[in-house]
Every structure is written in structure tokens, then in C-alpha cells.
PDB file of C-alpha atoms in Angstrom:
ATOM      1  CA  MET A   1      -5.019 -14.177  26.350  1.00 46.00           C
ATOM      2  CA  PRO A   2      -3.382 -16.983  28.205  1.00 46.00           C
ATOM      3  CA  PRO A   3      -1.932 -18.731  25.115  1.00 51.00           C
ATOM      4  CA  LYS A   4      -3.086 -21.783  23.075  1.00 50.00           C
ATOM      5  CA  VAL A   5      -1.995 -25.623  23.800  1.00 45.00           C
ATOM      6  CA  LYS A   6      -2.848 -27.678  20.850  1.00 48.00           C
ATOM      7  CA  GLY A   7      -5.645 -30.521  21.320  1.00 43.00           C
ATOM      8  CA  THR A   8      -7.634 -27.404  23.551  1.00 42.00           C
ATOM      9  CA  ALA A   9     -10.514 -25.599  22.991  1.00 41.00           C
ATOM     10  CA  ALA A  10     -10.331 -22.257  21.753  1.00 44.00           C
ATOM     11  CA  PRO A  11      -9.894 -19.113  25.095  1.00 49.00           C
ATOM     12  CA  MET A  12     -13.572 -17.276  25.330  1.00 47.00           C
ATOM     13  CA  GLY A  13     -13.277 -13.949  22.865  1.00 53.00           C
ATOM     14  CA  SER A  14     -11.343 -15.724  20.361  1.00 78.00           C
ATOM     15  CA  MET A  15     -12.007 -15.736  16.904  1.00 90.00           C
ATOM     16  CA  ASN A  16     -15.912 -16.893  15.211  1.00 96.00           C
ATOM     17  CA  PRO A  17     -13.471 -20.145  13.565  1.00 97.00           C
ATOM     18  CA  LYS A  18     -15.718 -19.957  10.267  1.00 98.00           C
ATOM     19  CA  VAL A  19     -13.948 -16.377   9.173  1.00 98.00           C
ATOM     20  CA  GLU A  20     -10.470 -16.982  10.678  1.00 98.00           C
ATOM     21  CA  LYS A  21     -10.919 -19.732   8.391  1.00 98.00           C
ATOM     22  CA  ALA A  22     -12.320 -17.076   5.160  1.00 98.00           C
ATOM     23  CA  LEU A  23      -9.512 -13.604   6.374  1.00 98.00           C
ATOM     24  CA  ASN A  24      -6.066 -16.522   5.943  1.00 98.00           C
ATOM     25  CA  GLU A  25      -7.864 -17.541   3.069  1.00 98.00           C
ATOM     26  CA  GLN A  26      -8.472 -13.777   2.653  1.00 98.00           C
ATOM     27  CA  ILE A  27      -4.253 -12.775   3.633  1.00 98.00           C
ATOM     28  CA  ASN A  28      -3.509 -16.066   0.739  1.00 98.00           C
ATOM     29  CA  ALA A  29      -6.348 -13.805  -1.618  1.00 98.00           C
ATOM     30  CA  GLU A  30      -4.127 -10.646  -1.117  1.00 98.00           C
ATOM     31  CA  LEU A  31      -0.304 -12.013  -1.578  1.00 98.00           C
ATOM     32  CA  TYR A  32      -1.217 -12.899  -4.430  1.00 98.00           C
ATOM     33  CA  SER A  33      -2.340  -9.761  -6.294  1.00 98.00           C
ATOM     34  CA  ALA A  34       1.081  -8.436  -5.056  1.00 98.00           C
ATOM     35  CA  TYR A  35       2.289 -11.217  -6.519  1.00 98.00           C
ATOM     36  CA  LEU A  36       0.246 -10.559  -9.829  1.00 98.00           C
ATOM     37  CA  TYR A  37       1.217  -7.175  -9.669  1.00 98.00           C
ATOM     38  CA  LEU A  38       4.869  -7.244  -9.130  1.00 98.00           C
ATOM     39  CA  SER A  39       4.486 -10.529 -11.741  1.00 98.00           C
ATOM     40  CA  MET A  40       2.909  -7.322 -14.445  1.00 98.00           C
ATOM     41  CA  SER A  41       5.868  -5.089 -12.994  1.00 98.00           C
ATOM     42  CA  SER A  42       8.792  -7.088 -14.190  1.00 98.00           C
ATOM     43  CA  TRP A  43       7.078  -7.988 -17.648  1.00 98.00           C
ATOM     44  CA  PHE A  44       6.251  -3.731 -18.554  1.00 97.00           C
ATOM     45  CA  ASP A  45      10.259  -3.948 -17.208  1.00 97.00           C
ATOM     46  CA  SER A  46      11.119  -5.987 -19.980  1.00 98.00           C
ATOM     47  CA  VAL A  47       9.026  -4.468 -21.875  1.00 97.00           C
ATOM     48  CA  GLY A  48      10.178  -0.864 -21.941  1.00 94.00           C
ATOM     49  CA  LEU A  49       7.148   0.579 -19.806  1.00 91.00           C
ATOM     50  CA  ARG A  50       8.935   1.291 -16.960  1.00 93.00           C
ATOM     51  CA  GLY A  51       6.498   3.812 -16.090  1.00 92.00           C
ATOM     52  CA  PHE A  52       3.175   1.520 -15.611  1.00 93.00           C
ATOM     53  CA  ALA A  53       6.397  -0.744 -14.358  1.00 96.00           C
ATOM     54  CA  ASN A  54       6.886   1.510 -10.938  1.00 94.00           C
ATOM     55  CA  TRP A  55       3.000   1.483 -11.085  1.00 95.00           C
ATOM     56  CA  GLU A  56       1.744  -2.261 -10.418  1.00 97.00           C
ATOM     57  CA  ARG A  57       6.215  -2.219  -8.268  1.00 97.00           C
ATOM     58  CA  VAL A  58       4.017   0.749  -6.141  1.00 96.00           C
ATOM     59  CA  GLN A  59       0.085  -1.975  -6.367  1.00 97.00           C
ATOM     60  CA  ALA A  60       2.322  -4.904  -5.458  1.00 98.00           C
ATOM     61  CA  MET A  61       2.786  -3.395  -1.834  1.00 97.00           C
ATOM     62  CA  GLU A  62      -0.389  -2.129  -1.675  1.00 97.00           C
ATOM     63  CA  GLU A  63      -1.360  -5.244  -2.065  1.00 98.00           C
ATOM     64  CA  ARG A  64       1.523  -7.357   0.585  1.00 98.00           C
ATOM     65  CA  ASP A  65       0.084  -4.485   2.520  1.00 98.00           C
ATOM     66  CA  HIS A  66      -3.372  -4.992   2.512  1.00 98.00           C
ATOM     67  CA  ALA A  67      -2.321  -9.384   3.490  1.00 98.00           C
ATOM     68  CA  LEU A  68      -0.736  -7.800   6.801  1.00 98.00           C
ATOM     69  CA  LYS A  69      -3.241  -5.820   7.637  1.00 98.00           C
ATOM     70  CA  ILE A  70      -6.026  -8.681   7.548  1.00 98.00           C
ATOM     71  CA  PHE A  71      -2.651 -10.842   9.210  1.00 98.00           C
ATOM     72  CA  ASP A  72      -2.736  -8.078  12.426  1.00 98.00           C
ATOM     73  CA  TYR A  73      -6.489  -8.465  12.800  1.00 98.00           C
ATOM     74  CA  VAL A  74      -6.546 -11.857  12.921  1.00 98.00           C
ATOM     75  CA  LEU A  75      -3.603 -11.808  15.213  1.00 97.00           C
ATOM     76  CA  ALA A  76      -5.487  -9.304  17.791  1.00 96.00           C
ATOM     77  CA  ARG A  77      -8.434 -10.838  17.909  1.00 96.00           C
ATOM     78  CA  GLY A  78      -6.240 -14.356  18.924  1.00 95.00           C
ATOM     79  CA  GLY A  79      -6.500 -16.449  16.021  1.00 96.00           C
ATOM     80  CA  ARG A  80      -3.665 -17.749  13.566  1.00 96.00           C
ATOM     81  CA  ALA A  81      -2.763 -17.126  10.728  1.00 97.00           C
ATOM     82  CA  VAL A  82      -1.558 -19.597   9.007  1.00 97.00           C
ATOM     83  CA  MET A  83       0.614 -19.052   5.260  1.00 96.00           C
ATOM     84  CA  GLN A  84      -1.109 -21.095   2.253  1.00 96.00           C
ATOM     85  CA  GLN A  85       0.592 -21.531  -1.123  1.00 97.00           C
ATOM     86  CA  ILE A  86       0.537 -18.783  -3.301  1.00 97.00           C
ATOM     87  CA  GLU A  87      -0.263 -19.642  -6.730  1.00 97.00           C
ATOM     88  CA  ALA A  88       2.146 -18.427  -9.457  1.00 97.00           C
ATOM     89  CA  PRO A  89       0.647 -15.501 -11.324  1.00 98.00           C
ATOM     90  CA  GLN A  90       0.722 -14.976 -15.484  1.00 98.00           C
ATOM     91  CA  THR A  91       3.420 -13.919 -16.798  1.00 98.00           C
ATOM     92  CA  GLU A  92       3.071 -12.405 -19.724  1.00 98.00           C
ATOM     93  CA  TRP A  93       0.059  -9.841 -21.803  1.00 98.00           C
ATOM     94  CA  ARG A  94      -0.632  -7.971 -25.335  1.00 96.00           C
ATOM     95  CA  ASP A  95       0.220  -5.558 -24.621  1.00 94.00           C
ATOM     96  CA  ALA A  96      -0.597  -2.523 -21.699  1.00 93.00           C
ATOM     97  CA  LYS A  97      -4.117  -2.652 -21.965  1.00 92.00           C
ATOM     98  CA  ASP A  98      -4.499  -6.756 -22.425  1.00 96.00           C
ATOM     99  CA  ALA A  99      -2.432  -6.571 -18.682  1.00 97.00           C
ATOM    100  CA  PHE A 100      -4.707  -4.256 -17.041  1.00 96.00           C
ATOM    101  CA  GLU A 101      -8.335  -5.510 -18.328  1.00 97.00           C
ATOM    102  CA  THR A 102      -6.743  -8.622 -16.548  1.00 98.00           C
ATOM    103  CA  GLN A 103      -5.944  -6.461 -13.672  1.00 98.00           C
ATOM    104  CA  MET A 104      -9.779  -4.767 -13.831  1.00 97.00           C
ATOM    105  CA  ALA A 105     -11.096  -8.574 -13.824  1.00 98.00           C
ATOM    106  CA  HIS A 106      -8.392  -9.019 -11.396  1.00 98.00           C
ATOM    107  CA  GLU A 107      -9.790  -6.766  -8.713  1.00 98.00           C
ATOM    108  CA  LEU A 108     -13.911  -7.182  -9.329  1.00 98.00           C
ATOM    109  CA  LYS A 109     -12.945 -10.285  -8.268  1.00 98.00           C
ATOM    110  CA  VAL A 110     -11.179  -9.093  -5.424  1.00 98.00           C
ATOM    111  CA  THR A 111     -14.062  -7.106  -4.356  1.00 98.00           C
ATOM    112  CA  SER A 112     -16.292 -10.103  -4.644  1.00 98.00           C
ATOM    113  CA  LEU A 113     -14.102 -12.191  -2.247  1.00 98.00           C
ATOM    114  CA  ILE A 114     -14.451  -9.214   0.493  1.00 98.00           C
ATOM    115  CA  ASN A 115     -18.142  -8.906  -0.548  1.00 98.00           C
ATOM    116  CA  ASN A 116     -18.343 -12.583   0.801  1.00 98.00           C
ATOM    117  CA  LEU A 117     -16.164 -11.893   3.884  1.00 98.00           C
ATOM    118  CA  VAL A 118     -18.820  -9.561   5.394  1.00 98.00           C
ATOM    119  CA  ASN A 119     -21.633 -11.223   4.465  1.00 98.00           C
ATOM    120  CA  LEU A 120     -19.938 -14.165   6.251  1.00 98.00           C
ATOM    121  CA  SER A 121     -19.114 -11.696   9.052  1.00 98.00           C
ATOM    122  CA  ILE A 122     -22.273 -10.630   9.207  1.00 98.00           C
ATOM    123  CA  THR A 123     -24.655 -15.075   9.000  1.00 98.00           C
ATOM    124  CA  GLU A 124     -21.333 -14.876  12.404  1.00 97.00           C
ATOM    125  CA  LYS A 125     -22.836 -11.943  13.794  1.00 97.00           C
ATOM    126  CA  ASP A 126     -19.162 -10.797  14.108  1.00 97.00           C
ATOM    127  CA  HIS A 127     -19.370  -7.272  14.355  1.00 96.00           C
ATOM    128  CA  ALA A 128     -15.911  -6.456  14.994  1.00 96.00           C
ATOM    129  CA  THR A 129     -14.879  -7.602  11.297  1.00 98.00           C
ATOM    130  CA  VAL A 130     -17.718  -6.820  10.261  1.00 98.00           C
ATOM    131  CA  ASN A 131     -16.494  -3.063  11.227  1.00 97.00           C
ATOM    132  CA  PHE A 132     -12.612  -4.004   9.813  1.00 98.00           C
ATOM    133  CA  LEU A 133     -13.344  -4.776   6.327  1.00 98.00           C
ATOM    134  CA  GLN A 134     -15.340  -1.946   5.867  1.00 98.00           C
ATOM    135  CA  TRP A 135     -12.092  -0.347   4.936  1.00 97.00           C
ATOM    136  CA  PHE A 136     -11.438  -2.488   2.652  1.00 98.00           C
ATOM    137  CA  VAL A 137     -14.982  -2.651   0.806  1.00 98.00           C
ATOM    138  CA  ASN A 138     -13.980   1.206   0.661  1.00 97.00           C
ATOM    139  CA  GLU A 139      -9.925   0.313  -0.676  1.00 96.00           C
ATOM    140  CA  GLN A 140     -12.377  -2.085  -3.474  1.00 97.00           C
ATOM    141  CA  VAL A 141     -14.189   1.348  -4.035  1.00 97.00           C
ATOM    142  CA  GLU A 142     -10.560   3.354  -5.273  1.00 95.00           C
ATOM    143  CA  GLU A 143      -9.007  -0.052  -6.620  1.00 96.00           C
ATOM    144  CA  GLU A 144     -11.518  -0.532  -9.760  1.00 97.00           C
ATOM    145  CA  GLU A 145     -11.881   3.318  -9.922  1.00 96.00           C
ATOM    146  CA  ASN A 146      -7.620   2.736 -10.841  1.00 94.00           C
ATOM    147  CA  ALA A 147      -7.967   0.184 -12.888  1.00 95.00           C
ATOM    148  CA  ARG A 148     -10.532   1.128 -14.306  1.00 95.00           C
ATOM    149  CA  THR A 149      -9.177   4.619 -15.194  1.00 90.00           C
ATOM    150  CA  ILE A 150      -6.033   3.598 -16.649  1.00 91.00           C
ATOM    151  CA  LEU A 151      -7.993   1.307 -18.699  1.00 91.00           C
ATOM    152  CA  ASP A 152     -10.297   3.915 -20.318  1.00 84.00           C
ATOM    153  CA  GLN A 153      -7.155   5.907 -21.154  1.00 82.00           C
ATOM    154  CA  LEU A 154      -4.879   2.853 -22.675  1.00 84.00           C
ATOM    155  CA  GLN A 155      -8.416   2.678 -24.888  1.00 81.00           C
ATOM    156  CA  MET A 156      -8.380   5.730 -25.749  1.00 75.00           C
ATOM    157  CA  ILE A 157      -5.219   5.206 -27.026  1.00 75.00           C
ATOM    158  CA  SER A 158      -6.260   3.138 -28.963  1.00 70.00           C
ATOM    159  CA  GLN A 159      -7.355   4.262 -30.419  1.00 63.00           C
ATOM    160  CA  GLU A 160      -5.582   7.230 -32.006  1.00 61.00           C
ATOM    161  CA  LYS A 161      -3.177   4.662 -32.520  1.00 65.00           C
ATOM    162  CA  GLY A 162      -1.303   6.935 -30.212  1.00 59.00           C
ATOM    163  CA  VAL A 163       2.391   5.845 -29.393  1.00 61.00           C
ATOM    164  CA  GLY A 164       3.239   9.826 -27.623  1.00 66.00           C
ATOM    165  CA  LEU A 165       0.732   9.370 -25.661  1.00 69.00           C
ATOM    166  CA  LEU A 166       0.942   5.640 -24.498  1.00 66.00           C
ATOM    167  CA  TYR A 167       4.493   7.177 -24.346  1.00 66.00           C
ATOM    168  CA  MET A 168       2.886  10.278 -21.148  1.00 73.00           C
ATOM    169  CA  LEU A 169       0.714   7.923 -20.036  1.00 72.00           C
ATOM    170  CA  ASP A 170       3.485   5.755 -18.639  1.00 69.00           C
ATOM    171  CA  LYS A 171       5.562   8.620 -17.997  1.00 74.00           C
ATOM    172  CA  GLU A 172       3.070  10.030 -15.316  1.00 79.00           C
ATOM    173  CA  LEU A 173       1.731   6.178 -14.037  1.00 78.00           C
ATOM    174  CA  GLY A 174       6.344   6.852 -12.840  1.00 77.00           C
ATOM    175  CA  THR A 175       5.225   9.101 -10.998  1.00 81.00           C
ATOM    176  CA  ARG A 176       3.202   7.182  -9.287  1.00 83.00           C
ATOM    177  CA  VAL A 177       4.635   6.672  -5.336  1.00 84.00           C
ATOM    178  CA  TYR A 178       4.265   4.153  -2.409  1.00 87.00           C
ATOM    179  CA  THR A 179       2.243   5.888   0.805  1.00 87.00           C
ATOM    180  CA  PRO A 180       1.152   2.977   3.794  1.00 85.00           C
ATOM    181  CA  PRO A 181      -1.616   2.887   4.584  1.00 81.00           C
ATOM    182  CA  VAL A 182      -2.726   5.052   7.926  1.00 80.00           C
ATOM    183  CA  THR A 183      -3.663   3.068  10.711  1.00 73.00           C
ATOM    184  CA  SER A 184      -6.187   3.880  12.623  1.00 67.00           C
ATOM    185  CA  PRO A 185      -5.513   4.172  16.719  1.00 65.00           C
ATOM    186  CA  SER A 186      -7.087   1.248  18.670  1.00 57.00           C
TER     187      SER A 186
END
């Protein structure tokens, strides 16, 4: 594909400009998610919940990978990934439950953003992007389930006033290991 020259029309077969702009916004949203979860990791570490800190650090790495997956897709389609300023995330929470309530609300927002991207891609008849985004649709089901499960467990712990149970959950979350996403062959 010939290089794009500033001020000239985009080469044939390049990305739909509306979809490209929306994907760039999603890259920023995914990087914000990584910042948010790194912030949570730092906060959990500061209150002595190192297992929770580990879990959020791994979550941040996954979000970074999501941003890079979209970044690479935009480039593969002949578009340009444009980095934008990333908003500073929240840095304090009342307790672990408050942090995971924040995470759950954030994941629901990300699901909405992904759904909006799919809808835009359908409207713009960008079938390749519709297909690409299905991975993210499925990923959001997992993201919401993870946050909801931990939030449910934290709710049970708070009902039992169980410091011992919090310790056990912290220990369990500390065993999470980062697994890079498997990329499907092109």
C-alpha cells in the first residue's frame, strides 16, 4: 500500500474515517482502564491487600493488551492510531468492595462503548471491524463476570464481618497469573 501523504485523499481500501476515529477513542478508553486498574493496584498494596493488588495489576496488563490489539488492527487496516491524553484515574476507595463497585461500573461502561463500536461498524457497513470486535464483545462478558463474582464474594464477606474471609480472598487473588491474549492467525 502506498504511504499516505499529508493533504491527499486516503488510499483505496483504507479504514472508514468514522470507524477509525471511534477505534482511536476506544484505544484511549482501554488505556484509561489500564491506568484505573494500576491505580487500584497501588491503593490495594497501600492497604496491605497485596493479592488484590496483584489481581488489579494483571487486569491492567490485560487492558493494555486490549488497547494494543485495537492499535494493531487500525494499522493493519491502513488507518492511523492517534494517541490522546489519558485522564487521571481515581486513586482512593473506602474499602475493597468500593473498589470493585467502581470496577463493575467501569466494565459496564466499557461494554457500552464496545457495543456502540459494533453498532457504528454495522451502520457504516464495515464488516471486517464488526468481525474484529466480536472478540471484545466476548471479552466483556468475561470482564463483567469477574468483577461481579468478586463483588458478590466481597458482599458475603461484609455480611459475615469476616476479616479471615477477606484474607483468604486476598490470598486467592494473589495467585492470578498474566496470560497474554492468543492472537488468531491472519
